[in-house]
Amino acid sequence: MNIEYYNDRYQSNIYKGLEHCFLSSRVVEKIRHSKILLIGVGGVGSEVLKNLVFSGFVNIHLVDLDTISVSNLNRQFLFRSEDVGKYKAVVAKDRITKLCSWSHITASVENIRSRKFPLEFFKQFAAVICALDNHKARLYVNEVCAFAQVPLFETGSTGYQGQVIPILAGTTECYNCEPKPPQTEHIPVCTIRHRPETVDHCVVWATYLFEVLFGNLEDSNPLSDEKEYKVSRLSREWEPNDAGSESVTEKDWEDMTCERIMNKFFIEDLQFIESLKEDTVSSPSRMKVPSQEQLRRHLWNVEEKYSVEDLKLEEQNPHQLVWTSDKAYEVFIFCLKQLLRRWKESKSALIFDKDDTISLAFVTAASTLRAIAFDISAKNSFDVRGIAGRIIPALSTTNAVIGGIVVFQLLRFLSGTHIKDLYNARLSQVPRSRPRHSDEVIITPEVIRPPTAECVICHELLLVTCDTRKVTVRQFVEEGLKEQTKVEPFSVATDEGYIIYESEPDDEVSIESRNTDMSTFAQLQVEEQPISILDESGVHYRAWIRHQCDIPLLIERISSFMDDGCDCL
Amino acid sequence: MTSAIYDRQIRLWGLQTQSKISQSRIFLYGYHCGLLEELAKDLVLTGVGTLVIGEYSEVTETLGRQPMFVTYLGHDLEQLVEALSVLNPHAQIYTVNTFLKQHFSQLVEEQNELQRVSKLIETKTFAICCLVCERLGSPIALALDRVCRDNNTFFMYAEIAGALGFLILDLGCHYTYRQLKKISERASKTKIRPFKNDEVIDLDVNDSEEAKDDHSYSIPLEDEHTLDYPTLEQVFSCKCGLLQSSSKASLVFLAFVRKWREEYSVTSQQDCLEERQRKFEMFLQRQKIGLRKCEMQSLYKFCSFIDVELISASSCLAGILGREIVKLISRNEKPIFNIFIFDAFSCLGSIVDIPSTLRVDRKRSRDDEVESPIYDI
């Protein structure tokens, strides 16, 4: 049997299956000719791509800017160990085309927010499937699909759980409708600084410590008032001064800096926290504050004891014993010295990277010492890497379930089911009971809700079409917003915070920025991205500017997709 | 180090379970369909040590009408095994014939294929045996379940009919598992078992007892539970019309699908949808099953896709099945007890258990002997 025989048989089985399942031969043609956009070819994306192709879809566009790493190989089955380092979109396209020669896949190694994807790009697709792993990118995709009026199928998978959410902004609830809890739970500042209760709090403290010492100190860092401990400042204290006093050797500088940092963060701070506790009626302090002697002892001989290779072995071993306080002090000093040298060489801020052994060991040591001080069970570097690196555990089985559900729902949609009549599906870790049903469920369908009233993406979208080389901000505001749309704008700004119009500009604003008035959109480079408009009565709009040659300015309010939100056959 | 590949799942279930997975031996049998490929793929990616795959070929050759399966990893089992080996070069993956030749050559002489498979299970090589898509309805499943029971092998029955998927587990009458509990955050309250030296524990260690899950965040608790599973025969002979379950209609439909396959598997007749729906009505009458009108309507629709496969539904069922297999290996969680039903149209994956009051051991009647061939082992 040659390959063509099998290809014909597979295609025949696929299309017969569709016909029998959806009781229509027109659905086959529809699926054959629909273009689908798949954003993200990672865990869920790999499964979705395979399901799309073997459900009869021919034209699929992949977008993913990521490269393949070793830890992907337990679930992203289109990739092999020799592919590590290559681009996911490219390898996925090659592999799936080998499995399915009649498919027509386009791969883009780009950020989905790139200007290479204008609104027109999205409008060519029958549906968009989002298999991304971060909140910000999902918000963007949600918004652009709303502007393009294209159905979006959102997916997510974390460990044993996952979900599929069909979205058509304005008709169904969109990704923006319900406020999402931030990916990391917000931990109160006082918990980090004074009252850690779990090892996670200690790890987070340690990453902030890293940032204070070596990084770009942001205001959001709870330790931001410890600016004087920035290594850049500490190093100035020991530079030879003009008075000709003895210059300090490099080794002395390192030792002094280590001692200074350790005194501050492992003695002084802890003593301060202990003094706070004496004032409150709470359980007796279990904190163990080291003495100066103990700290000094650890400064000697760390170089001979440790190496990067040893620490790397430890971080790869899930069973590695948690460090004793002696070991944690020694590793802390060893890493601190390595990082000081690194900082001196690079002369610029260091950024914590979970894949860098020294940075990880530093954070592990610091979090261990902190945990010991507060009588909290510490964790080894394998686990700390997961916490500090915000690693999301993932399984091929969860992705297989989610990848299957989303493609089936897409098939239902394209066969004529109204998007409102699809389901939000949730895969749970353990079976749950449902009201009015006797059986427990692992995969739960939820009825899709209408948009929330306050959601700007579902209600207040303005599509601006004009010749961006000719239309100025003033024209946009006067002829477009005020005349056509009857909106009195208070301000117009991009998401980067660039204000292109203000009805009451600051007197202190310089003449140059007032000139945006007469600048064209093309000059300001604000086309093909969402911008915010706040009107005088406080209503927030989102607008999208797209270019079309030689046409008069046109602003349209985006309302619900078609009449009734179904892609009728 | 191979644990780098499994990093994202070790963080979920720990090194001990991963080690057990790498030593597990699993047998997949049935028909080369998408569900079989998906399940094999998921198991291989997860790191299963040994996987043996078999296809019941004697009937395949006589099948007048080929079921409309959707496969993509290989045209036949040999190609499938090759493709799976590429996915995980460390796994030992065989077809039944190759495995027998290498490890149990004396069994190769058995005339009857099913007898060869039964004798293989009797060697107690496998912890888990999974039957995927029996085209004949029930006889092979029942036979395999009996052999597995007799040899302390966990048995799983997986069936796909278009947009519907079914999973029936028979883990024996005394299946035990333990539940993991969270420990106190307080260091002073935590007992960490001391190691002899500061040894690094390798994933390839032969004795998994050494690789205990005593690492920093979980210590298995001695909280043992026991489950008593019905046999497959008890499940199949249960009067599902009497069930008080929301999934009663789906189970009735599974019974019909099995019956239909028994009757139609060896003919080359094409039956049209109306013919099938008529047979379904007759089936309900004979079994004296009453269904609500809305249930009847959806089941009429299901009749149209009994014989097709949709890869999206198979992918989903395989994911659920793969997860259950890991549970059986780790023994740290309660498995499905005992039937799982997936309906892709309604996005519903529900669990049904057959109450002991409805478990009946079916006595063979004369009708059975006339209507279906007997597969005696």
PDB file of N, CA, C and O in Angstrom, chain B residues 249-278:
ATOM      1  N   ALA B 249     -28.781   7.104  29.823  1.00  0.00           N
ATOM      2  CA  ALA B 249     -29.003   7.008  28.377  1.00  0.00           C
ATOM      3  C   ALA B 249     -27.715   6.646  27.656  1.00  0.00           C
ATOM      4  O   ALA B 249     -27.711   5.825  26.733  1.00  0.00           O
ATOM      5  N   SER B 250     -26.600   7.241  28.073  1.00  0.00           N
ATOM      6  CA  SER B 250     -25.322   6.944  27.419  1.00  0.00           C
ATOM      7  C   SER B 250     -24.941   5.484  27.611  1.00  0.00           C
ATOM      8  O   SER B 250     -24.415   4.844  26.702  1.00  0.00           O
ATOM      9  N   LEU B 251     -25.200   4.959  28.797  1.00  0.00           N
ATOM     10  CA  LEU B 251     -24.857   3.556  29.054  1.00  0.00           C
ATOM     11  C   LEU B 251     -25.741   2.622  28.248  1.00  0.00           C
ATOM     12  O   LEU B 251     -25.289   1.582  27.759  1.00  0.00           O
ATOM     13  N   VAL B 252     -26.996   2.996  28.113  1.00  0.00           N
ATOM     14  CA  VAL B 252     -27.890   2.209  27.265  1.00  0.00           C
ATOM     15  C   VAL B 252     -27.333   2.208  25.850  1.00  0.00           C
ATOM     16  O   VAL B 252     -27.305   1.177  25.168  1.00  0.00           O
ATOM     17  N   PHE B 253     -26.864   3.348  25.415  1.00  0.00           N
ATOM     18  CA  PHE B 253     -26.338   3.453  24.061  1.00  0.00           C
ATOM     19  C   PHE B 253     -25.091   2.603  23.887  1.00  0.00           C
ATOM     20  O   PHE B 253     -24.902   1.970  22.851  1.00  0.00           O
ATOM     21  N   LEU B 254     -24.250   2.554  24.909  1.00  0.00           N
ATOM     22  CA  LEU B 254     -23.061   1.709  24.824  1.00  0.00           C
ATOM     23  C   LEU B 254     -23.474   0.249  24.652  1.00  0.00           C
ATOM     24  O   LEU B 254     -22.893  -0.493  23.867  1.00  0.00           O
ATOM     25  N   ALA B 255     -24.490  -0.160  25.371  1.00  0.00           N
ATOM     26  CA  ALA B 255     -24.971  -1.532  25.242  1.00  0.00           C
ATOM     27  C   ALA B 255     -25.458  -1.792  23.818  1.00  0.00           C
ATOM     28  O   ALA B 255     -25.194  -2.851  23.232  1.00  0.00           O
ATOM     29  N   PHE B 256     -26.128  -0.813  23.258  1.00  0.00           N
ATOM     30  CA  PHE B 256     -26.594  -0.964  21.880  1.00  0.00           C
ATOM     31  C   PHE B 256     -25.421  -1.033  20.911  1.00  0.00           C
ATOM     32  O   PHE B 256     -25.399  -1.856  19.988  1.00  0.00           O
ATOM     33  N   VAL B 257     -24.429  -0.166  21.125  1.00  0.00           N
ATOM     34  CA  VAL B 257     -23.261  -0.151  20.243  1.00  0.00           C
ATOM     35  C   VAL B 257     -22.576  -1.503  20.249  1.00  0.00           C
ATOM     36  O   VAL B 257     -22.199  -2.043  19.204  1.00  0.00           O
ATOM     37  N   ARG B 258     -22.459  -2.093  21.418  1.00  0.00           N
ATOM     38  CA  ARG B 258     -21.805  -3.409  21.510  1.00  0.00           C
ATOM     39  C   ARG B 258     -22.607  -4.449  20.742  1.00  0.00           C
ATOM     40  O   ARG B 258     -22.063  -5.263  19.998  1.00  0.00           O
ATOM     41  N   LYS B 259     -23.921  -4.387  20.894  1.00  0.00           N
ATOM     42  CA  LYS B 259     -24.789  -5.342  20.210  1.00  0.00           C
ATOM     43  C   LYS B 259     -24.687  -5.162  18.697  1.00  0.00           C
ATOM     44  O   LYS B 259     -24.575  -6.114  17.941  1.00  0.00           O
ATOM     45  N   TRP B 260     -24.725  -3.935  18.291  1.00  0.00           N
ATOM     46  CA  TRP B 260     -24.664  -3.620  16.858  1.00  0.00           C
ATOM     47  C   TRP B 260     -23.361  -4.115  16.257  1.00  0.00           C
ATOM     48  O   TRP B 260     -23.333  -4.673  15.164  1.00  0.00           O
ATOM     49  N   ARG B 261     -22.279  -3.947  16.965  1.00  0.00           N
ATOM     50  CA  ARG B 261     -20.985  -4.386  16.456  1.00  0.00           C
ATOM     51  C   ARG B 261     -20.920  -5.899  16.368  1.00  0.00           C
ATOM     52  O   ARG B 261     -20.369  -6.451  15.420  1.00  0.00           O
ATOM     53  N   GLU B 262     -21.502  -6.559  17.356  1.00  0.00           N
ATOM     54  CA  GLU B 262     -21.516  -8.019  17.293  1.00  0.00           C
ATOM     55  C   GLU B 262     -22.215  -8.488  16.041  1.00  0.00           C
ATOM     56  O   GLU B 262     -21.771  -9.409  15.375  1.00  0.00           O
ATOM     57  N   GLU B 263     -23.325  -7.808  15.702  1.00  0.00           N
ATOM     58  CA  GLU B 263     -24.101  -8.256  14.557  1.00  0.00           C
ATOM     59  C   GLU B 263     -23.499  -7.834  13.239  1.00  0.00           C
ATOM     60  O   GLU B 263     -23.557  -8.557  12.254  1.00  0.00           O
ATOM     61  N   TYR B 264     -22.885  -6.651  13.202  1.00  0.00           N
ATOM     62  CA  TYR B 264     -22.466  -6.090  11.925  1.00  0.00           C
ATOM     63  C   TYR B 264     -20.990  -6.187  11.625  1.00  0.00           C
ATOM     64  O   TYR B 264     -20.566  -5.891  10.533  1.00  0.00           O
ATOM     65  N   SER B 265     -20.204  -6.589  12.601  1.00  0.00           N
ATOM     66  CA  SER B 265     -18.756  -6.513  12.399  1.00  0.00           C
ATOM     67  C   SER B 265     -18.269  -7.412  11.277  1.00  0.00           C
ATOM     68  O   SER B 265     -17.309  -7.100  10.617  1.00  0.00           O
ATOM     69  N   VAL B 266     -18.936  -8.545  11.101  1.00  0.00           N
ATOM     70  CA  VAL B 266     -18.386  -9.475  10.113  1.00  0.00           C
ATOM     71  C   VAL B 266     -19.120  -9.428   8.783  1.00  0.00           C
ATOM     72  O   VAL B 266     -18.859 -10.207   7.892  1.00  0.00           O
ATOM     73  N   THR B 267     -20.053  -8.526   8.654  1.00  0.00           N
ATOM     74  CA  THR B 267     -20.732  -8.441   7.361  1.00  0.00           C
ATOM     75  C   THR B 267     -20.181  -7.262   6.581  1.00  0.00           C
ATOM     76  O   THR B 267     -19.557  -6.367   7.147  1.00  0.00           O
ATOM     77  N   SER B 268     -20.452  -7.283   5.303  1.00  0.00           N
ATOM     78  CA  SER B 268     -20.013  -6.124   4.528  1.00  0.00           C
ATOM     79  C   SER B 268     -21.196  -5.251   4.153  1.00  0.00           C
ATOM     80  O   SER B 268     -21.108  -4.346   3.365  1.00  0.00           O
ATOM     81  N   GLN B 269     -22.319  -5.557   4.780  1.00  0.00           N
ATOM     82  CA  GLN B 269     -23.505  -4.759   4.467  1.00  0.00           C
ATOM     83  C   GLN B 269     -23.343  -3.352   5.005  1.00  0.00           C
ATOM     84  O   GLN B 269     -22.860  -3.155   6.107  1.00  0.00           O
ATOM     85  N   GLN B 270     -23.791  -2.422   4.208  1.00  0.00           N
ATOM     86  CA  GLN B 270     -23.861  -1.062   4.713  1.00  0.00           C
ATOM     87  C   GLN B 270     -25.249  -0.887   5.275  1.00  0.00           C
ATOM     88  O   GLN B 270     -26.219  -1.213   4.613  1.00  0.00           O
ATOM     89  N   ASP B 271     -25.350  -0.408   6.479  1.00  0.00           N
ATOM     90  CA  ASP B 271     -26.704  -0.122   6.942  1.00  0.00           C
ATOM     91  C   ASP B 271     -26.912   1.378   6.912  1.00  0.00           C
ATOM     92  O   ASP B 271     -26.015   2.146   7.205  1.00  0.00           O
ATOM     93  N   CYS B 272     -28.096   1.772   6.571  1.00  0.00           N
ATOM     94  CA  CYS B 272     -28.345   3.206   6.520  1.00  0.00           C
ATOM     95  C   CYS B 272     -28.794   3.678   7.890  1.00  0.00           C
ATOM     96  O   CYS B 272     -29.085   2.873   8.781  1.00  0.00           O
ATOM     97  N   LEU B 273     -28.857   4.970   8.041  1.00  0.00           N
ATOM     98  CA  LEU B 273     -29.160   5.553   9.348  1.00  0.00           C
ATOM     99  C   LEU B 273     -30.518   5.100   9.861  1.00  0.00           C
ATOM    100  O   LEU B 273     -30.680   4.754  11.034  1.00  0.00           O
ATOM    101  N   GLU B 274     -31.491   5.070   8.966  1.00  0.00           N
ATOM    102  CA  GLU B 274     -32.845   4.701   9.405  1.00  0.00           C
ATOM    103  C   GLU B 274     -32.866   3.275   9.923  1.00  0.00           C
ATOM    104  O   GLU B 274     -33.527   2.952  10.906  1.00  0.00           O
ATOM    105  N   GLU B 275     -32.147   2.416   9.216  1.00  0.00           N
ATOM    106  CA  GLU B 275     -32.052   1.007   9.605  1.00  0.00           C
ATOM    107  C   GLU B 275     -31.463   0.892  11.006  1.00  0.00           C
ATOM    108  O   GLU B 275     -31.948   0.150  11.849  1.00  0.00           O
ATOM    109  N   ARG B 276     -30.447   1.685  11.242  1.00  0.00           N
ATOM    110  CA  ARG B 276     -29.787   1.657  12.549  1.00  0.00           C
ATOM    111  C   ARG B 276     -30.729   2.131  13.641  1.00  0.00           C
ATOM    112  O   ARG B 276     -30.793   1.547  14.727  1.00  0.00           O
ATOM    113  N   GLN B 277     -31.438   3.188  13.325  1.00  0.00           N
ATOM    114  CA  GLN B 277     -32.337   3.749  14.325  1.00  0.00           C
ATOM    115  C   GLN B 277     -33.458   2.759  14.640  1.00  0.00           C
ATOM    116  O   GLN B 277     -33.885   2.618  15.789  1.00  0.00           O
ATOM    117  N   ARG B 278     -33.881   2.032  13.610  1.00  0.00           N
ATOM    118  CA  ARG B 278     -34.908   1.014  13.824  1.00  0.00           C
ATOM    119  C   ARG B 278     -34.379  -0.076  14.741  1.00  0.00           C
ATOM    120  O   ARG B 278     -35.053  -0.518  15.672  1.00  0.00           O
TER     121      ARG B 278
END
